[in-house]
């Protein structure tokens, strides 16, 4: 993933390639990404803001989570074809996300953030999680990271 090229341009270029190769599943997933990015940009423009790289990564992470939940529900309901479609979309979206950090890496990053922010108790958890979000956008599940920070601060 090139940080110099806007994500929207990258997705557009890949969508053209997928259209040329006739990969309908990939084209569909890329169109979903484009629509979500455009919605986020319109929403931000209305508020007088600019969509940052961190905002884009958070949006993609949210899309992945949503599709994973849907795939699990479809699989439980015996709808394998719909679950497979959701999983295919997850695979395409994941191409635009940075490599996810392991639990050990998240714990190390959390310890560093606790030290950097001078956090002493669970009351400081918000500052630590915000520092993690700034330092590692899209690289970790922040719900899990919050639990790790809480356990480190509590004990």
Backbone as JSON Lines, residues from 0, in Angstrom:
{"i":0,"aa":"X","n":[0.84,-1.18,0.0],"ca":[0.0,0.0,0.0],"c":[0.89,1.24,0.0]}
{"i":1,"aa":"X","n":[0.78,2.07,-1.0],"ca":[1.6,3.27,-1.11],"c":[0.93,4.42,-0.38]}
{"i":2,"aa":"X","n":[1.64,5.03,0.56],"ca":[1.08,6.12,1.33],"c":[1.03,7.42,0.53]}
{"i":3,"aa":"X","n":[1.84,7.51,-0.53],"ca":[1.88,8.75,-1.31],"c":[0.65,8.88,-2.21]}
{"i":4,"aa":"X","n":[0.12,7.79,-2.69],"ca":[-1.04,7.84,-3.57],"c":[-2.32,7.73,-2.73]}
{"i":5,"aa":"X","n":[-3.27,8.63,-2.95],"ca":[-4.52,8.54,-2.2],"c":[-5.19,7.17,-2.39]}
{"i":6,"aa":"X","n":[-5.8,6.69,-1.32],"ca":[-6.43,5.37,-1.34],"c":[-7.48,5.28,-2.44]}
{"i":7,"aa":"X","n":[-8.21,6.36,-2.63],"ca":[-9.26,6.36,-3.64],"c":[-8.69,6.13,-5.04]}
{"i":8,"aa":"X","n":[-7.54,6.73,-5.33],"ca":[-6.88,6.54,-6.63],"c":[-6.42,5.09,-6.8]}
{"i":9,"aa":"X","n":[-5.88,4.54,-5.74],"ca":[-5.42,3.14,-5.78],"c":[-6.58,2.21,-6.06]}
{"i":10,"aa":"X","n":[-7.69,2.43,-5.35],"ca":[-8.87,1.58,-5.54],"c":[-9.42,1.72,-6.96]}
{"i":11,"aa":"X","n":[-9.44,2.94,-7.46],"ca":[-9.93,3.18,-8.83],"c":[-9.07,2.43,-9.85]}
{"i":12,"aa":"X","n":[-7.76,2.51,-9.69],"ca":[-6.85,1.82,-10.62],"c":[-7.06,0.31,-10.56]}
{"i":13,"aa":"X","n":[-7.2,-0.22,-9.37],"ca":[-7.4,-1.66,-9.23],"c":[-8.77,-2.09,-9.76]}
{"i":14,"aa":"X","n":[-9.75,-1.21,-9.64],"ca":[-11.08,-1.53,-10.16],"c":[-11.03,-1.63,-11.69]}
{"i":15,"aa":"X","n":[-10.3,-0.74,-12.33],"ca":[-10.16,-0.79,-13.79],"c":[-9.51,-2.1,-14.21]}
{"i":16,"aa":"X","n":[-8.47,-2.51,-13.49],"ca":[-7.79,-3.77,-13.79],"c":[-8.73,-4.96,-13.62]}
{"i":17,"aa":"X","n":[-9.51,-4.94,-12.53],"ca":[-10.45,-6.03,-12.27],"c":[-11.54,-6.09,-13.34]}
{"i":18,"aa":"X","n":[-11.97,-4.93,-13.82],"ca":[-12.98,-4.89,-14.88],"c":[-12.42,-5.49,-16.17]}
{"i":19,"aa":"X","n":[-11.17,-5.14,-16.49],"ca":[-10.53,-5.66,-17.7],"c":[-10.38,-7.18,-17.63]}
{"i":20,"aa":"X","n":[-10.06,-7.69,-16.43],"ca":[-9.85,-9.14,-16.29],"c":[-11.16,-9.89,-16.08]}
{"i":21,"aa":"X","n":[-12.27,-9.18,-15.87],"ca":[-13.57,-9.81,-15.73],"c":[-13.81,-10.43,-14.36]}
{"i":22,"aa":"X","n":[-13.1,-9.96,-13.33],"ca":[-13.24,-10.48,-11.97],"c":[-14.41,-9.76,-11.28]}
{"i":23,"aa":"X","n":[-15.61,-10.32,-11.41],"ca":[-16.82,-9.65,-10.91],"c":[-16.84,-9.49,-9.39]}
{"i":24,"aa":"X","n":[-16.35,-10.5,-8.68],"ca":[-16.34,-10.43,-7.22],"c":[-15.45,-9.28,-6.76]}
{"i":25,"aa":"X","n":[-14.28,-9.18,-7.35],"ca":[-13.33,-8.11,-6.99],"c":[-13.88,-6.74,-7.36]}
{"i":26,"aa":"X","n":[-14.49,-6.63,-8.54],"ca":[-15.08,-5.35,-8.95],"c":[-16.15,-4.93,-7.96]}
{"i":27,"aa":"X","n":[-16.99,-5.88,-7.55],"ca":[-18.04,-5.57,-6.58],"c":[-17.48,-5.07,-5.25]}
{"i":28,"aa":"X","n":[-16.47,-5.76,-4.76],"ca":[-15.86,-5.35,-3.49],"c":[-15.2,-3.98,-3.6]}
{"i":29,"aa":"X","n":[-14.51,-3.74,-4.71],"ca":[-13.86,-2.45,-4.92],"c":[-14.88,-1.32,-5.03]}
{"i":30,"aa":"X","n":[-16.0,-1.61,-5.65],"ca":[-17.07,-0.6,-5.74],"c":[-17.62,-0.26,-4.36]}
{"i":31,"aa":"X","n":[-17.74,-1.29,-3.5],"ca":[-18.19,-1.04,-2.13],"c":[-17.21,-0.14,-1.39]}
{"i":32,"aa":"X","n":[-15.92,-0.38,-1.58],"ca":[-14.9,0.44,-0.94],"c":[-15.0,1.88,-1.45]}
{"i":33,"aa":"X","n":[-15.12,2.03,-2.77],"ca":[-15.23,3.37,-3.36],"c":[-16.43,4.13,-2.8]}
{"i":34,"aa":"X","n":[-17.57,3.44,-2.73],"ca":[-18.79,4.08,-2.22],"c":[-18.61,4.52,-0.77]}
{"i":35,"aa":"X","n":[-18.0,3.67,0.04],"ca":[-17.79,4.0,1.45],"c":[-16.84,5.18,1.59]}
{"i":36,"aa":"X","n":[-15.77,5.18,0.79],"ca":[-14.82,6.3,0.84],"c":[-15.48,7.61,0.41]}
{"i":37,"aa":"X","n":[-16.28,7.53,-0.64],"ca":[-16.95,8.73,-1.13],"c":[-17.94,9.27,-0.09]}
{"i":38,"aa":"X","n":[-18.68,8.36,0.55],"ca":[-19.61,8.77,1.61],"c":[-18.86,9.47,2.75]}
{"i":39,"aa":"X","n":[-17.72,8.89,3.14],"ca":[-16.93,9.47,4.23],"c":[-16.41,10.84,3.84]}
{"i":40,"aa":"X","n":[-15.98,11.0,2.58],"ca":[-15.47,12.3,2.12],"c":[-16.57,13.35,2.11]}
{"i":41,"aa":"X","n":[-17.77,12.97,1.66],"ca":[-18.9,13.9,1.63],"c":[-19.27,14.32,3.05]}
{"i":42,"aa":"X","n":[-19.3,13.35,3.95],"ca":[-19.61,13.62,5.35],"c":[-18.58,14.57,5.96]}
{"i":43,"aa":"X","n":[-17.31,14.33,5.67],"ca":[-16.24,15.18,6.21],"c":[-16.29,16.58,5.62]}
{"i":44,"aa":"X","n":[-16.56,16.66,4.32],"ca":[-16.64,17.96,3.64],"c":[-17.75,18.79,4.25]}
{"i":45,"aa":"X","n":[-18.87,18.14,4.58],"ca":[-19.99,18.84,5.19],"c":[-19.62,19.42,6.55]}
{"i":46,"aa":"X","n":[-18.71,18.75,7.24],"ca":[-18.26,19.21,8.55],"c":[-17.02,20.11,8.43]}
{"i":47,"aa":"X","n":[-16.57,20.36,7.19],"ca":[-15.42,21.22,6.96],"c":[-14.1,20.55,7.29]}
{"i":48,"aa":"X","n":[-14.04,19.23,7.17],"ca":[-12.81,18.49,7.5],"c":[-12.29,17.77,6.26]}
{"i":49,"aa":"X","n":[-11.1,17.22,6.4],"ca":[-10.49,16.41,5.34],"c":[-10.33,15.0,5.88]}
{"i":50,"aa":"X","n":[-10.61,14.01,5.05],"ca":[-10.48,12.62,5.46],"c":[-9.0,12.26,5.51]}
{"i":51,"aa":"X","n":[-8.54,11.83,6.68],"ca":[-7.13,11.47,6.84],"c":[-6.92,9.99,6.5]}
{"i":52,"aa":"X","n":[-5.67,9.6,6.4],"ca":[-5.33,8.2,6.14],"c":[-5.86,7.33,7.28]}
{"i":53,"aa":"X","n":[-5.76,7.82,8.51],"ca":[-6.27,7.07,9.67],"c":[-7.78,6.85,9.56]}
{"i":54,"aa":"X","n":[-8.5,7.89,9.08],"ca":[-9.95,7.77,8.9],"c":[-10.26,6.69,7.86]}
{"i":55,"aa":"X","n":[-9.49,6.68,6.77],"ca":[-9.7,5.68,5.71],"c":[-9.46,4.27,6.25]}
{"i":56,"aa":"X","n":[-8.38,4.11,7.01],"ca":[-8.05,2.8,7.56],"c":[-9.11,2.35,8.56]}
{"i":57,"aa":"X","n":[-9.62,3.27,9.37],"ca":[-10.67,2.94,10.33],"c":[-11.93,2.5,9.59]}
{"i":58,"aa":"X","n":[-12.25,3.17,8.51],"ca":[-13.41,2.81,7.7],"c":[-13.26,1.41,7.12]}
{"i":59,"aa":"X","n":[-12.09,1.11,6.57],"ca":[-11.85,-0.22,6.0],"c":[-11.9,-1.3,7.08]}
{"i":60,"aa":"X","n":[-11.35,-1.01,8.24],"ca":[-11.38,-1.96,9.35],"c":[-12.82,-2.25,9.75]}
{"i":61,"aa":"X","n":[-13.64,-1.21,9.78],"ca":[-15.05,-1.37,10.13],"c":[-15.77,-2.22,9.07]}
{"i":62,"aa":"X","n":[-15.43,-2.0,7.81],"ca":[-16.03,-2.79,6.72],"c":[-15.66,-4.26,6.86]}
{"i":63,"aa":"X","n":[-14.41,-4.54,7.21],"ca":[-13.96,-5.92,7.37],"c":[-14.72,-6.59,8.51]}
{"i":64,"aa":"X","n":[-14.81,-5.9,9.65],"ca":[-15.51,-6.45,10.81],"c":[-16.96,-6.77,10.48]}
{"i":65,"aa":"X","n":[-17.61,-5.84,9.8],"ca":[-19.02,-6.02,9.43],"c":[-19.2,-7.25,8.54]}
{"i":66,"aa":"X","n":[-18.32,-7.41,7.57],"ca":[-18.42,-8.55,6.66],"c":[-18.09,-9.87,7.35]}
{"i":67,"aa":"X","n":[-17.15,-9.84,8.29],"ca":[-16.83,-11.05,9.04],"c":[-18.02,-11.5,9.88]}
{"i":68,"aa":"X","n":[-18.7,-10.53,10.5],"ca":[-19.89,-10.84,11.29],"c":[-20.99,-11.4,10.39]}
{"i":69,"aa":"X","n":[-21.19,-10.79,9.24],"ca":[-22.21,-11.27,8.29],"c":[-21.89,-12.68,7.81]}
{"i":70,"aa":"X","n":[-20.62,-12.93,7.51],"ca":[-20.21,-14.25,7.03],"c":[-20.49,-15.3,8.09]}
{"i":71,"aa":"X","n":[-20.24,-14.99,9.35],"ca":[-20.5,-15.93,10.44],"c":[-22.0,-16.22,10.55]}
{"i":72,"aa":"X","n":[-22.8,-15.18,10.42],"ca":[-24.26,-15.35,10.5],"c":[-24.76,-16.2,9.33]}
{"i":73,"aa":"X","n":[-24.27,-15.91,8.11],"ca":[-24.67,-16.69,6.94],"c":[-24.25,-18.15,7.09]}
{"i":74,"aa":"X","n":[-23.05,-18.39,7.59],"ca":[-22.56,-19.76,7.77],"c":[-23.44,-20.51,8.77]}
{"i":75,"aa":"X","n":[-23.82,-19.84,9.86],"ca":[-24.7,-20.46,10.86],"c":[-26.05,-20.81,10.27]}
{"i":76,"aa":"X","n":[-26.52,-19.96,9.37],"ca":[-27.84,-20.16,8.76],"c":[-27.79,-21.13,7.59]}
{"i":77,"aa":"X","n":[-26.61,-21.66,7.29],"ca":[-26.49,-22.61,6.19],"c":[-26.46,-21.97,4.81]}
{"i":78,"aa":"X","n":[-26.12,-20.7,4.75],"ca":[-26.05,-19.99,3.47],"c":[-24.59,-19.84,3.06]}
{"i":79,"aa":"X","n":[-23.99,-20.93,2.68],"ca":[-22.56,-20.97,2.37],"c":[-22.17,-20.03,1.24]}
{"i":80,"aa":"X","n":[-23.03,-19.89,0.22],"ca":[-22.69,-19.03,-0.91],"c":[-22.61,-17.56,-0.5]}
{"i":81,"aa":"X","n":[-23.5,-17.14,0.4],"ca":[-23.45,-15.75,0.88],"c":[-22.25,-15.54,1.8]}
{"i":82,"aa":"X","n":[-21.94,-16.53,2.63],"ca":[-20.77,-16.45,3.51],"c":[-19.49,-16.37,2.67]}
{"i":83,"aa":"X","n":[-19.43,-17.14,1.59],"ca":[-18.26,-17.12,0.71],"c":[-18.1,-15.75,0.06]}
{"i":84,"aa":"X","n":[-19.2,-15.14,-0.34],"ca":[-19.15,-13.81,-0.96],"c":[-18.62,-12.78,0.04]}
{"i":85,"aa":"X","n":[-19.11,-12.83,1.28],"ca":[-18.64,-11.91,2.31],"c":[-17.15,-12.1,2.55]}
{"i":86,"aa":"X","n":[-16.7,-13.36,2.62],"ca":[-15.29,-13.65,2.86],"c":[-14.42,-13.18,1.7]}
{"i":87,"aa":"X","n":[-14.94,-13.27,0.47],"ca":[-14.19,-12.78,-0.69],"c":[-14.03,-11.26,-0.61]}
{"i":88,"aa":"X","n":[-15.08,-10.57,-0.16],"ca":[-15.0,-9.11,0.0],"c":[-13.99,-8.74,1.09]}
{"i":89,"aa":"X","n":[-13.97,-9.52,2.18],"ca":[-13.01,-9.29,3.26],"c":[-11.59,-9.39,2.72]}
{"i":90,"aa":"X","n":[-11.34,-10.4,1.89],"ca":[-10.0,-10.6,1.33],"c":[-9.57,-9.4,0.49]}
{"i":91,"aa":"X","n":[-10.49,-8.85,-0.29],"ca":[-10.16,-7.69,-1.13],"c":[-9.9,-6.46,-0.26]}
{"i":92,"aa":"X","n":[-10.76,-6.23,0.73],"ca":[-10.6,-5.05,1.6],"c":[-9.28,-5.14,2.37]}
{"i":93,"aa":"X","n":[-8.94,-6.35,2.84],"ca":[-7.7,-6.53,3.61],"c":[-6.45,-6.15,2.82]}
{"i":94,"aa":"X","n":[-6.52,-6.19,1.5],"ca":[-5.37,-5.8,0.68],"c":[-4.98,-4.34,0.9]}
{"i":95,"aa":"X","n":[-5.93,-3.53,1.32],"ca":[-5.69,-2.1,1.49],"c":[-5.34,-1.73,2.93]}
{"i":96,"aa":"X","n":[-5.39,-2.72,3.82],"ca":[-5.06,-2.48,5.23],"c":[-3.63,-2.9,5.51]}
{"i":97,"aa":"X","n":[-2.97,-2.19,6.44],"ca":[-1.62,-2.63,6.82],"c":[-1.68,-3.97,7.54]}
{"i":98,"aa":"X","n":[-0.54,-4.64,7.61],"ca":[-0.45,-5.93,8.29],"c":[-0.88,-5.74,9.74]}
{"i":99,"aa":"X","n":[-1.74,-6.64,10.23],"ca":[-2.21,-6.56,11.6],"c":[-1.11,-6.99,12.57]}
{"i":100,"aa":"X","n":[-1.05,-6.31,13.69],"ca":[-0.04,-6.62,14.7],"c":[-0.45,-7.85,15.49]}
{"i":101,"aa":"X","n":[0.54,-8.64,15.92],"ca":[0.26,-9.8,16.76],"c":[-0.07,-9.33,18.17]}
{"i":102,"aa":"X","n":[-0.57,-10.24,18.99],"ca":[-0.93,-9.87,20.36],"c":[0.31,-9.41,21.13]}
{"i":103,"aa":"X","n":[1.44,-10.06,20.89],"ca":[2.69,-9.67,21.57],"c":[3.11,-8.26,21.14]}
{"i":104,"aa":"X","n":[2.95,-7.95,19.84],"ca":[3.3,-6.62,19.34],"c":[2.36,-5.56,19.91]}
{"i":105,"aa":"X","n":[1.07,-5.91,20.04],"ca":[0.09,-4.97,20.61],"c":[0.44,-4.7,22.07]}
{"i":106,"aa":"X","n":[0.79,-5.76,22.81],"ca":[1.16,-5.6,24.22],"c":[2.4,-4.71,24.35]}
{"i":107,"aa":"X","n":[3.4,-4.93,23.51],"ca":[4.61,-4.1,23.53],"c":[4.27,-2.64,23.21]}
{"i":108,"aa":"X","n":[3.43,-2.43,22.19],"ca":[3.04,-1.07,21.82],"c":[2.25,-0.41,22.95]}
{"i":109,"aa":"X","n":[1.4,-1.19,23.62],"ca":[0.61,-0.66,24.75],"c":[1.53,-0.25,25.89]}
{"i":110,"aa":"X","n":[2.53,-1.08,26.2],"ca":[3.48,-0.74,27.27],"c":[4.23,0.55,26.93]}
{"i":111,"aa":"X","n":[4.64,0.68,25.66],"ca":[5.34,1.89,25.22],"c":[4.43,3.11,25.33]}
{"i":112,"aa":"X","n":[3.16,2.95,24.95],"ca":[2.21,4.07,25.01],"c":[1.93,4.46,26.46]}
{"i":113,"aa":"X","n":[1.88,3.47,27.34],"ca":[1.66,3.77,28.77],"c":[2.83,4.59,29.3]}
{"i":114,"aa":"X","n":[4.03,4.19,28.94],"ca":[5.23,4.91,29.37],"c":[5.25,6.32,28.78]}
{"i":115,"aa":"X","n":[4.95,6.42,27.48],"ca":[4.99,7.72,26.79],"c":[3.96,8.7,27.33]}
{"i":116,"aa":"X","n":[2.78,8.2,27.71],"ca":[1.73,9.1,28.2],"c":[1.81,9.31,29.7]}
{"i":117,"aa":"X","n":[2.64,8.53,30.38],"ca":[2.75,8.65,31.83],"c":[1.51,8.15,32.55]}
{"i":118,"aa":"X","n":[0.79,7.24,31.94],"ca":[-0.44,6.7,32.54],"c":[-0.12,5.91,33.79]}
{"i":119,"aa":"X","n":[-0.94,6.1,34.84],"ca":[-0.68,5.43,36.1],"c":[-1.83,4.54,36.56]}
{"i":120,"aa":"X","n":[-3.02,4.81,36.03],"ca":[-4.18,4.02,36.47],"c":[-5.15,3.83,35.31]}
{"i":121,"aa":"X","n":[-6.2,3.06,35.57],"ca":[-7.22,2.79,34.55],"c":[-7.89,4.09,34.1]}
{"i":122,"aa":"X","n":[-7.87,5.11,34.95],"ca":[-8.44,6.41,34.59],"c":[-7.75,7.03,33.37]}
{"i":123,"aa":"X","n":[-6.48,6.65,33.15],"ca":[-5.7,7.2,32.04],"c":[-5.84,6.37,30.76]}
{"i":124,"aa":"X","n":[-6.7,5.38,30.77],"ca":[-6.82,4.45,29.66],"c":[-7.14,5.15,28.33]}
{"i":125,"aa":"X","n":[-7.99,6.14,28.35],"ca":[-8.37,6.86,27.14],"c":[-7.18,7.5,26.45]}
{"i":126,"aa":"X","n":[-6.3,8.12,27.24],"ca":[-5.11,8.74,26.67],"c":[-4.21,7.71,26.0]}
{"i":127,"aa":"X","n":[-4.06,6.55,26.66],"ca":[-3.19,5.5,26.13],"c":[-3.77,4.95,24.82]}
{"i":128,"aa":"X","n":[-5.06,4.67,24.8],"ca":[-5.69,4.12,23.59],"c":[-5.62,5.14,22.46]}
{"i":129,"aa":"X","n":[-5.83,6.41,22.75],"ca":[-5.71,7.45,21.71],"c":[-4.29,7.51,21.15]}
{"i":130,"aa":"X","n":[-3.3,7.34,22.03],"ca":[-1.9,7.33,21.57],"c":[-1.66,6.14,20.65]}
{"i":131,"aa":"X","n":[-2.24,4.99,21.0],"ca":[-2.11,3.81,20.15],"c":[-2.77,4.03,18.79]}
{"i":132,"aa":"X","n":[-3.94,4.66,18.8],"ca":[-4.67,4.92,17.55],"c":[-3.87,5.84,16.64]}
{"i":133,"aa":"X","n":[-3.2,6.82,17.22],"ca":[-2.39,7.74,16.42],"c":[-1.14,7.05,15.88]}
{"i":134,"aa":"X","n":[-0.52,6.22,16.71],"ca":[0.74,5.6,16.34],"c":[0.58,4.39,15.41]}
{"i":135,"aa":"X","n":[-0.55,3.69,15.53],"ca":[-0.74,2.44,14.78],"c":[-2.12,2.37,14.13]}
{"i":136,"aa":"X","n":[-2.48,3.33,13.27],"ca":[-3.82,3.29,12.66],"c":[-4.0,2.07,11.76]}
{"i":137,"aa":"X","n":[-5.1,1.36,11.98],"ca":[-5.43,0.21,11.13],"c":[-4.59,-1.02,11.36]}
{"i":138,"aa":"X","n":[-3.68,-0.99,12.31],"ca":[-2.78,-2.11,12.5],"c":[-3.2,-3.05,13.62]}
{"i":139,"aa":"X","n":[-4.23,-2.67,14.38],"ca":[-4.67,-3.53,15.47],"c":[-6.16,-3.36,15.71]}
{"i":140,"aa":"X","n":[-6.73,-4.38,16.35],"ca":[-8.13,-4.32,16.77],"c":[-8.13,-3.53,18.08]}
{"i":141,"aa":"X","n":[-8.68,-2.33,18.07],"ca":[-8.58,-1.47,19.24],"c":[-9.46,-1.93,20.39]}
{"i":142,"aa":"X","n":[-10.45,-2.77,20.14],"ca":[-11.23,-3.35,21.24],"c":[-10.32,-4.29,22.04]}
{"i":143,"aa":"X","n":[-9.55,-5.11,21.33],"ca":[-8.62,-6.01,22.0],"c":[-7.48,-5.22,22.65]}
{"i":144,"aa":"X","n":[-7.02,-4.19,21.94],"ca":[-5.95,-3.35,22.49],"c":[-6.4,-2.67,23.78]}
{"i":145,"aa":"X","n":[-7.65,-2.22,23.82],"ca":[-8.19,-1.59,25.04],"c":[-8.17,-2.56,26.21]}
{"i":146,"aa":"X","n":[-8.53,-3.81,25.94],"ca":[-8.52,-4.83,27.01],"c":[-7.1,-5.05,27.52]}
{"i":147,"aa":"X","n":[-6.14,-5.06,26.6],"ca":[-4.74,-5.24,27.0],"c":[-4.26,-4.05,27.83]}
{"i":148,"aa":"X","n":[-4.59,-2.84,27.38],"ca":[-4.21,-1.62,28.13],"c":[-4.82,-1.65,29.51]}
{"i":149,"aa":"X","n":[-6.09,-2.03,29.59],"ca":[-6.78,-2.07,30.89],"c":[-6.1,-3.06,31.82]}
{"i":150,"aa":"X","n":[-5.75,-4.24,31.31],"ca":[-5.1,-5.23,32.17],"c":[-3.72,-4.76,32.61]}
{"i":151,"aa":"X","n":[-2.99,-4.07,31.73],"ca":[-1.67,-3.56,32.1],"c":[-1.77,-2.45,33.16]}
{"i":152,"aa":"X","n":[-2.77,-1.58,33.01],"ca":[-2.93,-0.48,33.95],"c":[-3.51,-0.95,35.29]}
{"i":153,"aa":"X","n":[-4.34,-1.99,35.25],"ca":[-4.99,-2.48,36.47],"c":[-4.02,-3.32,37.32]}
{"i":154,"aa":"X","n":[-3.07,-3.97,36.66],"ca":[-2.31,-4.87,37.5],"c":[-0.9,-4.99,37.23]}
